PDB file of C-alpha atoms in Angstrom:
ATOM      1  CA  MET M   1      23.543  -1.265  10.709  1.00 42.00           C
ATOM      2  CA  THR M   2      22.686  -0.338  14.360  1.00 43.00           C
ATOM      3  CA  VAL M   3      18.967  -0.404  15.318  1.00 42.00           C
ATOM      4  CA  PRO M   4      17.444   1.262  18.265  1.00 43.00           C
ATOM      5  CA  THR M   5      16.322  -1.270  20.943  1.00 51.00           C
ATOM      6  CA  GLN M   6      12.638  -0.006  20.783  1.00 67.00           C
ATOM      7  CA  GLN M   7      12.386   0.081  16.982  1.00 92.00           C
ATOM      8  CA  ARG M   8       9.767  -2.045  15.651  1.00 98.00           C
ATOM      9  CA  VAL M   9      10.644  -4.217  12.477  1.00 98.00           C
ATOM     10  CA  ALA M  10       8.001  -5.025   9.668  1.00 98.00           C
ATOM     11  CA  ILE M  11       8.010  -7.682   7.042  1.00 98.00           C
ATOM     12  CA  VAL M  12       5.746  -6.670   4.220  1.00 98.00           C
ATOM     13  CA  THR M  13       4.966  -9.052   1.315  1.00 98.00           C
ATOM     14  CA  GLY M  14       3.893  -7.866  -1.904  1.00 97.00           C
ATOM     15  CA  GLY M  15       5.869  -4.765  -1.112  1.00 96.00           C
ATOM     16  CA  SER M  16       7.064  -3.726  -4.384  1.00 96.00           C
ATOM     17  CA  ARG M  17       3.849  -2.246  -5.685  1.00 94.00           C
ATOM     18  CA  GLY M  18       0.386  -1.208  -4.838  1.00 95.00           C
ATOM     19  CA  ILE M  19      -0.875  -1.429  -1.427  1.00 96.00           C
ATOM     20  CA  GLY M  20       1.984  -3.551  -0.160  1.00 97.00           C
ATOM     21  CA  ARG M  21       4.397  -0.750  -1.237  1.00 97.00           C
ATOM     22  CA  ALA M  22       2.201   1.937   0.338  1.00 97.00           C
ATOM     23  CA  SER M  23       2.135   0.011   3.476  1.00 98.00           C
ATOM     24  CA  ALA M  24       5.805  -0.532   3.492  1.00 98.00           C
ATOM     25  CA  GLN M  25       6.369   3.324   2.887  1.00 98.00           C
ATOM     26  CA  ARG M  26       3.937   4.345   5.643  1.00 98.00           C
ATOM     27  CA  LEU M  27       5.355   1.873   8.183  1.00 98.00           C
ATOM     28  CA  ALA M  28       8.786   3.181   7.444  1.00 98.00           C
ATOM     29  CA  ALA M  29       7.650   6.880   7.780  1.00 98.00           C
ATOM     30  CA  ASP M  30       6.124   5.588  11.065  1.00 98.00           C
ATOM     31  CA  GLY M  31       9.663   4.682  12.286  1.00 98.00           C
ATOM     32  CA  GLN M  32       9.592   0.871  11.723  1.00 98.00           C
ATOM     33  CA  ALA M  33      12.565  -0.858   9.764  1.00 98.00           C
ATOM     34  CA  VAL M  34      11.010  -2.672   6.734  1.00 98.00           C
ATOM     35  CA  VAL M  35      11.809  -5.824   4.916  1.00 98.00           C
ATOM     36  CA  LEU M  36      10.026  -5.557   1.730  1.00 98.00           C
ATOM     37  CA  VAL M  37       9.291  -9.051   0.136  1.00 98.00           C
ATOM     38  CA  TYR M  38       8.818  -9.125  -3.596  1.00 98.00           C
ATOM     39  CA  GLY M  39       8.060 -11.868  -5.959  1.00 95.00           C
ATOM     40  CA  GLY M  40       9.681 -11.027  -9.182  1.00 90.00           C
ATOM     41  CA  ASN M  41      10.256  -7.435  -9.879  1.00 92.00           C
ATOM     42  CA  LYS M  42      13.553  -6.485  -8.475  1.00 95.00           C
ATOM     43  CA  ASP M  43      13.721  -3.047 -10.212  1.00 96.00           C
ATOM     44  CA  GLU M  44      10.322  -2.147  -8.511  1.00 96.00           C
ATOM     45  CA  ALA M  45      11.432  -3.468  -5.174  1.00 97.00           C
ATOM     46  CA  ASP M  46      14.847  -1.560  -5.316  1.00 97.00           C
ATOM     47  CA  GLN M  47      12.983   1.533  -6.187  1.00 97.00           C
ATOM     48  CA  ALA M  48      10.643   1.354  -3.144  1.00 97.00           C
ATOM     49  CA  VAL M  49      13.685   0.668  -0.816  1.00 98.00           C
ATOM     50  CA  GLY M  50      15.250   3.723  -2.489  1.00 98.00           C
ATOM     51  CA  GLU M  51      12.197   5.972  -1.867  1.00 97.00           C
ATOM     52  CA  ILE M  52      12.224   4.697   1.930  1.00 98.00           C
ATOM     53  CA  THR M  53      15.746   5.307   2.549  1.00 98.00           C
ATOM     54  CA  ALA M  54      15.831   8.502   0.689  1.00 98.00           C
ATOM     55  CA  ALA M  55      13.191   9.722   3.309  1.00 97.00           C
ATOM     56  CA  GLY M  56      15.140   8.758   6.123  1.00 97.00           C
ATOM     57  CA  GLY M  57      13.782   5.259   6.675  1.00 98.00           C
ATOM     58  CA  GLN M  58      15.333   1.929   6.816  1.00 98.00           C
ATOM     59  CA  ALA M  59      14.570  -0.837   4.450  1.00 98.00           C
ATOM     60  CA  ILE M  60      16.007  -3.890   2.657  1.00 98.00           C
ATOM     61  CA  ALA M  61      14.329  -5.976  -0.168  1.00 98.00           C
ATOM     62  CA  VAL M  62      14.069  -9.810  -0.159  1.00 98.00           C
ATOM     63  CA  GLN M  63      12.867 -11.921  -3.200  1.00 98.00           C
ATOM     64  CA  ALA M  64      10.659 -14.747  -2.157  1.00 98.00           C
ATOM     65  CA  ASP M  65       7.574 -16.765  -3.259  1.00 98.00           C
ATOM     66  CA  VAL M  66       5.239 -16.435  -0.407  1.00 98.00           C
ATOM     67  CA  ALA M  67       4.132 -20.010  -0.787  1.00 98.00           C
ATOM     68  CA  ASP M  68       7.501 -21.582  -0.437  1.00 98.00           C
ATOM     69  CA  GLU M  69       8.047 -22.192   3.262  1.00 98.00           C
ATOM     70  CA  ALA M  70      11.917 -22.351   2.749  1.00 98.00           C
ATOM     71  CA  ALA M  71      11.867 -19.059   0.917  1.00 98.00           C
ATOM     72  CA  MET M  72       9.931 -17.108   3.475  1.00 98.00           C
ATOM     73  CA  THR M  73      11.963 -18.712   6.131  1.00 98.00           C
ATOM     74  CA  ALA M  74      14.987 -16.987   4.628  1.00 98.00           C
ATOM     75  CA  VAL M  75      13.082 -13.742   4.735  1.00 98.00           C
ATOM     76  CA  PHE M  76      12.463 -13.942   8.606  1.00 98.00           C
ATOM     77  CA  ASP M  77      16.042 -14.977   8.942  1.00 98.00           C
ATOM     78  CA  ALA M  78      17.014 -11.754   6.948  1.00 98.00           C
ATOM     79  CA  ALA M  79      14.956  -9.481   8.973  1.00 98.00           C
ATOM     80  CA  GLU M  80      16.406 -10.747  12.163  1.00 98.00           C
ATOM     81  CA  GLN M  81      19.971 -10.497  10.876  1.00 98.00           C
ATOM     82  CA  ALA M  82      19.542  -7.127   9.252  1.00 98.00           C
ATOM     83  CA  PHE M  83      17.261  -5.593  12.148  1.00 98.00           C
ATOM     84  CA  GLY M  84      17.371  -7.800  15.158  1.00 97.00           C
ATOM     85  CA  GLY M  85      13.967  -9.508  15.054  1.00 98.00           C
ATOM     86  CA  VAL M  86      10.241  -9.212  13.733  1.00 98.00           C
ATOM     87  CA  ASP M  87       7.592  -7.332  15.366  1.00 98.00           C
ATOM     88  CA  VAL M  88       4.854  -6.668  12.437  1.00 98.00           C
ATOM     89  CA  VAL M  89       3.824  -9.016   9.592  1.00 98.00           C
ATOM     90  CA  VAL M  90       1.892  -7.519   6.643  1.00 98.00           C
ATOM     91  CA  HIS M  91       0.783 -10.218   4.130  1.00 98.00           C
ATOM     92  CA  ALA M  92      -0.223  -8.130   1.242  1.00 98.00           C
ATOM     93  CA  ALA M  93       0.936 -10.443  -1.587  1.00 97.00           C
ATOM     94  CA  GLY M  94      -1.902 -11.958  -3.644  1.00 96.00           C
ATOM     95  CA  ILE M  95      -3.206 -12.551  -7.123  1.00 95.00           C
ATOM     96  CA  MET M  96      -6.629 -12.324  -8.711  1.00 93.00           C
ATOM     97  CA  HIS M  97      -8.231 -14.399 -11.368  1.00 94.00           C
ATOM     98  CA  LEU M  98     -12.014 -13.239 -12.565  1.00 94.00           C
ATOM     99  CA  SER M  99     -14.145 -15.801 -14.183  1.00 97.00           C
ATOM    100  CA  THR M 100     -17.760 -17.098 -13.672  1.00 98.00           C
ATOM    101  CA  VAL M 101     -17.942 -20.374 -12.104  1.00 98.00           C
ATOM    102  CA  ALA M 102     -19.155 -21.946 -15.271  1.00 98.00           C
ATOM    103  CA  ASP M 103     -16.166 -20.912 -17.278  1.00 98.00           C
ATOM    104  CA  LEU M 104     -13.514 -21.184 -14.569  1.00 98.00           C
ATOM    105  CA  ASP M 105     -10.167 -22.646 -15.597  1.00 98.00           C
ATOM    106  CA  LEU M 106      -9.336 -25.045 -12.714  1.00 98.00           C
ATOM    107  CA  ASP M 107      -5.522 -24.539 -13.319  1.00 98.00           C
ATOM    108  CA  GLN M 108      -5.810 -21.036 -12.620  1.00 97.00           C
ATOM    109  CA  LEU M 109      -7.896 -21.750  -9.629  1.00 98.00           C
ATOM    110  CA  ASP M 110      -4.848 -23.916  -8.450  1.00 98.00           C
ATOM    111  CA  ARG M 111      -2.559 -21.098  -9.002  1.00 97.00           C
ATOM    112  CA  LEU M 112      -4.718 -18.607  -7.119  1.00 97.00           C
ATOM    113  CA  HIS M 113      -5.116 -20.919  -4.173  1.00 97.00           C
ATOM    114  CA  ARG M 114      -1.259 -21.579  -4.097  1.00 98.00           C
ATOM    115  CA  THR M 115      -0.615 -17.817  -3.628  1.00 98.00           C
ATOM    116  CA  ASN M 116      -3.863 -16.655  -1.865  1.00 98.00           C
ATOM    117  CA  ILE M 117      -4.387 -19.626   0.437  1.00 98.00           C
ATOM    118  CA  ARG M 118      -1.063 -21.524   0.829  1.00 98.00           C
ATOM    119  CA  GLY M 119       0.861 -18.361   0.921  1.00 98.00           C
ATOM    120  CA  PRO M 120      -0.973 -16.777   3.949  1.00 98.00           C
ATOM    121  CA  PHE M 121      -0.628 -20.035   5.730  1.00 98.00           C
ATOM    122  CA  VAL M 122       2.907 -20.242   5.128  1.00 98.00           C
ATOM    123  CA  VAL M 123       3.480 -16.577   6.441  1.00 98.00           C
ATOM    124  CA  ALA M 124       1.141 -16.871   9.394  1.00 98.00           C
ATOM    125  CA  LYS M 125       2.841 -20.129  10.345  1.00 98.00           C
ATOM    126  CA  LEU M 126       6.254 -18.512  10.444  1.00 98.00           C
ATOM    127  CA  ALA M 127       4.905 -15.299  12.022  1.00 98.00           C
ATOM    128  CA  ALA M 128       3.141 -17.415  14.793  1.00 98.00           C
ATOM    129  CA  ASN M 129       6.660 -18.734  15.619  1.00 98.00           C
ATOM    130  CA  ARG M 130       8.797 -15.734  15.127  1.00 98.00           C
ATOM    131  CA  VAL M 131       6.968 -12.419  15.757  1.00 98.00           C
ATOM    132  CA  ARG M 132       8.051 -10.955  19.219  1.00 98.00           C
ATOM    133  CA  ARG M 133       5.797  -9.985  22.093  1.00 97.00           C
ATOM    134  CA  GLY M 134       3.724  -7.131  21.271  1.00 97.00           C
ATOM    135  CA  GLY M 135       3.558  -7.451  17.675  1.00 98.00           C
ATOM    136  CA  ALA M 136       1.033  -7.560  15.035  1.00 98.00           C
ATOM    137  CA  ILE M 137       0.180  -9.831  12.007  1.00 98.00           C
ATOM    138  CA  ILE M 138      -2.004  -8.196   9.336  1.00 98.00           C
ATOM    139  CA  ASN M 139      -3.489 -10.333   6.464  1.00 98.00           C
ATOM    140  CA  PHE M 140      -5.666  -9.162   3.604  1.00 98.00           C
ATOM    141  CA  SER M 141      -9.021  -9.922   2.461  1.00 98.00           C
ATOM    142  CA  THR M 142     -11.411  -8.207   0.220  1.00 96.00           C
ATOM    143  CA  SER M 143     -14.736  -6.244   0.582  1.00 95.00           C
ATOM    144  CA  VAL M 144     -16.220  -8.507  -2.000  1.00 94.00           C
ATOM    145  CA  MET M 145     -16.991 -10.783   0.782  1.00 95.00           C
ATOM    146  CA  GLY M 146     -19.872  -8.389   1.330  1.00 94.00           C
ATOM    147  CA  THR M 147     -20.738  -7.367  -2.197  1.00 91.00           C
ATOM    148  CA  LEU M 148     -20.634 -10.806  -3.601  1.00 94.00           C
ATOM    149  CA  LEU M 149     -19.809  -9.518  -7.222  1.00 92.00           C
ATOM    150  CA  PRO M 150     -20.260 -11.915 -10.064  1.00 95.00           C
ATOM    151  CA  THR M 151     -16.869 -13.521 -11.569  1.00 95.00           C
ATOM    152  CA  TYR M 152     -15.256 -13.051  -8.100  1.00 95.00           C
ATOM    153  CA  ALA M 153     -16.120 -16.368  -6.762  1.00 97.00           C
ATOM    154  CA  ALA M 154     -12.684 -17.835  -6.874  1.00 98.00           C
ATOM    155  CA  TYR M 155     -10.907 -14.881  -5.515  1.00 97.00           C
ATOM    156  CA  THR M 156     -13.292 -14.204  -2.739  1.00 97.00           C
ATOM    157  CA  ALA M 157     -13.417 -17.860  -1.565  1.00 98.00           C
ATOM    158  CA  SER M 158      -9.615 -17.642  -1.167  1.00 98.00           C
ATOM    159  CA  LYS M 159     -10.019 -14.349   0.848  1.00 98.00           C
ATOM    160  CA  GLY M 160     -12.648 -16.280   3.044  1.00 97.00           C
ATOM    161  CA  ALA M 161      -9.989 -18.729   3.877  1.00 98.00           C
ATOM    162  CA  VAL M 162      -7.737 -15.774   4.872  1.00 98.00           C
ATOM    163  CA  GLU M 163     -10.586 -14.322   7.249  1.00 98.00           C
ATOM    164  CA  VAL M 164     -11.004 -17.680   9.072  1.00 98.00           C
ATOM    165  CA  LEU M 165      -7.270 -18.126   9.304  1.00 98.00           C
ATOM    166  CA  THR M 166      -6.950 -14.694  10.876  1.00 98.00           C
ATOM    167  CA  ARG M 167      -9.546 -15.078  13.508  1.00 98.00           C
ATOM    168  CA  ILE M 168      -8.551 -18.674  14.410  1.00 98.00           C
ATOM    169  CA  LEU M 169      -4.718 -17.652  14.662  1.00 98.00           C
ATOM    170  CA  ALA M 170      -5.645 -14.735  16.881  1.00 98.00           C
ATOM    171  CA  LYS M 171      -7.087 -17.259  19.425  1.00 98.00           C
ATOM    172  CA  GLU M 172      -4.341 -19.526  19.024  1.00 98.00           C
ATOM    173  CA  LEU M 173      -1.743 -16.937  20.224  1.00 98.00           C
ATOM    174  CA  ARG M 174      -3.507 -16.387  23.460  1.00 98.00           C
ATOM    175  CA  GLY M 175      -0.910 -15.067  25.972  1.00 97.00           C
ATOM    176  CA  ARG M 176       1.521 -13.976  23.401  1.00 97.00           C
ATOM    177  CA  ASP M 177       0.467 -10.328  23.238  1.00 98.00           C
ATOM    178  CA  ILE M 178       0.231 -10.488  19.290  1.00 98.00           C
ATOM    179  CA  THR M 179      -2.775  -9.204  17.506  1.00 98.00           C
ATOM    180  CA  VAL M 180      -3.893 -10.802  14.239  1.00 98.00           C
ATOM    181  CA  ASN M 181      -6.225  -8.796  11.999  1.00 98.00           C
ATOM    182  CA  ALA M 182      -7.266  -8.431   8.448  1.00 98.00           C
ATOM    183  CA  VAL M 183      -7.862  -5.471   6.137  1.00 98.00           C
ATOM    184  CA  ALA M 184     -10.550  -5.817   3.500  1.00 97.00           C
ATOM    185  CA  PRO M 185     -10.150  -3.187   0.805  1.00 96.00           C
ATOM    186  CA  GLY M 186     -12.870  -1.965  -1.553  1.00 91.00           C
ATOM    187  CA  PRO M 187     -12.010  -0.850  -4.924  1.00 89.00           C
ATOM    188  CA  THR M 188      -8.661   0.563  -4.710  1.00 87.00           C
ATOM    189  CA  ALA M 189      -6.496   2.316  -7.440  1.00 82.00           C
ATOM    190  CA  THR M 190      -3.899  -0.505  -7.949  1.00 81.00           C
ATOM    191  CA  ALA M 191      -2.705  -2.389 -10.958  1.00 76.00           C
ATOM    192  CA  LEU M 192      -4.431  -5.632  -9.607  1.00 70.00           C
ATOM    193  CA  PHE M 193      -7.822  -3.853  -9.528  1.00 73.00           C
ATOM    194  CA  LEU M 194      -7.465  -1.516 -12.486  1.00 69.00           C
ATOM    195  CA  ASP M 195      -6.408  -4.238 -14.998  1.00 74.00           C
ATOM    196  CA  GLY M 196      -8.936  -5.049 -17.537  1.00 69.00           C
ATOM    197  CA  LYS M 197     -11.386  -2.440 -16.299  1.00 73.00           C
ATOM    198  CA  ASP M 198     -12.588   0.530 -18.463  1.00 79.00           C
ATOM    199  CA  ALA M 199     -13.208   3.869 -17.203  1.00 83.00           C
ATOM    200  CA  ASP M 200     -17.053   3.615 -17.117  1.00 82.00           C
ATOM    201  CA  LEU M 201     -16.846   0.505 -14.782  1.00 78.00           C
ATOM    202  CA  ILE M 202     -14.391   2.041 -12.627  1.00 81.00           C
ATOM    203  CA  ASP M 203     -16.664   5.044 -12.231  1.00 82.00           C
ATOM    204  CA  ARG M 204     -19.711   2.824 -11.470  1.00 82.00           C
ATOM    205  CA  MET M 205     -17.571   0.973  -8.976  1.00 80.00           C
ATOM    206  CA  ALA M 206     -16.687   4.372  -7.376  1.00 82.00           C
ATOM    207  CA  LYS M 207     -20.182   5.323  -7.000  1.00 83.00           C
ATOM    208  CA  MET M 208     -20.957   2.295  -4.826  1.00 83.00           C
ATOM    209  CA  ALA M 209     -19.411   4.058  -1.841  1.00 87.00           C
ATOM    210  CA  PRO M 210     -21.057   7.059  -0.084  1.00 90.00           C
ATOM    211  CA  LEU M 211     -17.597   8.883  -0.538  1.00 90.00           C
ATOM    212  CA  GLU M 212     -17.906   8.447  -4.302  1.00 85.00           C
ATOM    213  CA  ARG M 213     -14.327   7.649  -5.143  1.00 89.00           C
ATOM    214  CA  ILE M 214     -11.975   4.549  -5.559  1.00 89.00           C
ATOM    215  CA  GLY M 215      -9.594   4.219  -2.539  1.00 89.00           C
ATOM    216  CA  THR M 216      -5.912   4.644  -2.909  1.00 93.00           C
ATOM    217  CA  PRO M 217      -3.170   2.573  -1.550  1.00 94.00           C
ATOM    218  CA  GLU M 218      -2.420   5.201   0.926  1.00 97.00           C
ATOM    219  CA  ASP M 219      -5.934   4.952   2.358  1.00 96.00           C
ATOM    220  CA  ILE M 220      -5.298   1.225   3.059  1.00 97.00           C
ATOM    221  CA  ALA M 221      -1.786   1.862   4.212  1.00 98.00           C
ATOM    222  CA  GLU M 222      -3.460   4.141   7.102  1.00 97.00           C
ATOM    223  CA  VAL M 223      -5.384   1.180   8.405  1.00 98.00           C
ATOM    224  CA  VAL M 224      -2.218  -0.936   8.180  1.00 98.00           C
ATOM    225  CA  SER M 225      -0.225   1.464  10.231  1.00 98.00           C
ATOM    226  CA  PHE M 226      -3.237   1.716  12.970  1.00 98.00           C
ATOM    227  CA  LEU M 227      -3.244  -2.019  13.259  1.00 98.00           C
ATOM    228  CA  ALA M 228       0.613  -2.380  13.369  1.00 98.00           C
ATOM    229  CA  GLY M 229       1.054   0.210  15.958  1.00 93.00           C
ATOM    230  CA  PRO M 230      -1.425   1.881  18.290  1.00 94.00           C
ATOM    231  CA  ALA M 231      -4.409  -0.720  17.778  1.00 95.00           C
ATOM    232  CA  ARG M 232      -3.457  -2.992  20.777  1.00 96.00           C
ATOM    233  CA  TRP M 233      -7.175  -3.669  21.688  1.00 97.00           C
ATOM    234  CA  VAL M 234      -8.107  -4.478  18.134  1.00 98.00           C
ATOM    235  CA  ASN M 235      -7.628  -8.242  17.647  1.00 98.00           C
ATOM    236  CA  ALA M 236      -9.212 -11.174  15.710  1.00 98.00           C
ATOM    237  CA  GLN M 237     -11.015  -8.542  13.372  1.00 98.00           C
ATOM    238  CA  VAL M 238     -11.613  -7.758   9.582  1.00 98.00           C
ATOM    239  CA  LEU M 239     -11.526  -4.203   8.949  1.00 97.00           C
ATOM    240  CA  ARG M 240     -13.436  -3.266   5.778  1.00 96.00           C
ATOM    241  CA  ALA M 241     -11.646  -0.207   4.441  1.00 95.00           C
ATOM    242  CA  ASN M 242     -14.054   0.673   1.451  1.00 93.00           C
ATOM    243  CA  GLY M 243     -15.431   4.193   2.038  1.00 93.00           C
ATOM    244  CA  GLY M 244     -18.753   2.729   3.229  1.00 92.00           C
ATOM    245  CA  MET M 245     -19.410   0.647   0.231  1.00 86.00           C
ATOM    246  CA  VAL M 246     -20.915  -2.149   2.338  1.00 69.00           C
TER     247      VAL M 246
END
C-alpha cells in the first residue's frame, strides 16, 4: 500500500465501538490512515474498517490487550509496516465498574486499574518513543472528575491517574513538537455509559448540561479531530467535552 509522504497515521485503541470507533472514522475522514485496535470483538472491528475503506479511507484492525506491552508494541510495528510511521495515538480503550466504596469488589478494582491505568501507561510509553515530530497523543479522562457522582470513585480515580500522566508526559516530551492532551467526555451515548441505566436516569443526566442532551460519540470525535490535527498550541490540557455540564 502506497501512502503519501505527508499523510498522518493514527493508532486508535478501543476503536471497534463507541467513542473510539467514531474517532477512528473521523480521523480517516480527515485524511489520516488509521490503525484500529480492538480487544476482543473482531467482527465489530472489521465492520468499522469496512466502513472507513468504503468511504475512501485507509484503515487496518489489530487485536491487542492495551495493558500488554508486547501486544501494543506489535500494534506500533503494524502501523509502521502498513503506513510508514505513527503521528497520532488516541487511547480510547477503557472499562467502567460502578460501586460505592463500601461495597467495592477489590478484584474488580484490580481489573479496572489494569485496563484504565496500566493500559494508558503502556500506550503512552510506546507513543513517547515512536510518535513522529509534529504528532499528538490523546488520552481519555471523564467529566465525573468535576461532578464527583456517587458510585464512580474507582473509575474516576483511574481517570485522575490519566490526567496526571497526560500533563507530565507533555512536559517530558519538551522539544519533540508532540502535543499530549486528554478529552474528558460527559454523559455520551455509548454502550459503556448506557449499560444498566434506565430512561429516567439518562434523562436526568441529560438535563445536567445547559444543552439538555446526552453527547454523541461524534461530538467527542470532533474534539479528537481538533487535538489530532490543527490544535498545535493546545498542550498538557484536559478538555471537558460535556455540553457545559461542569
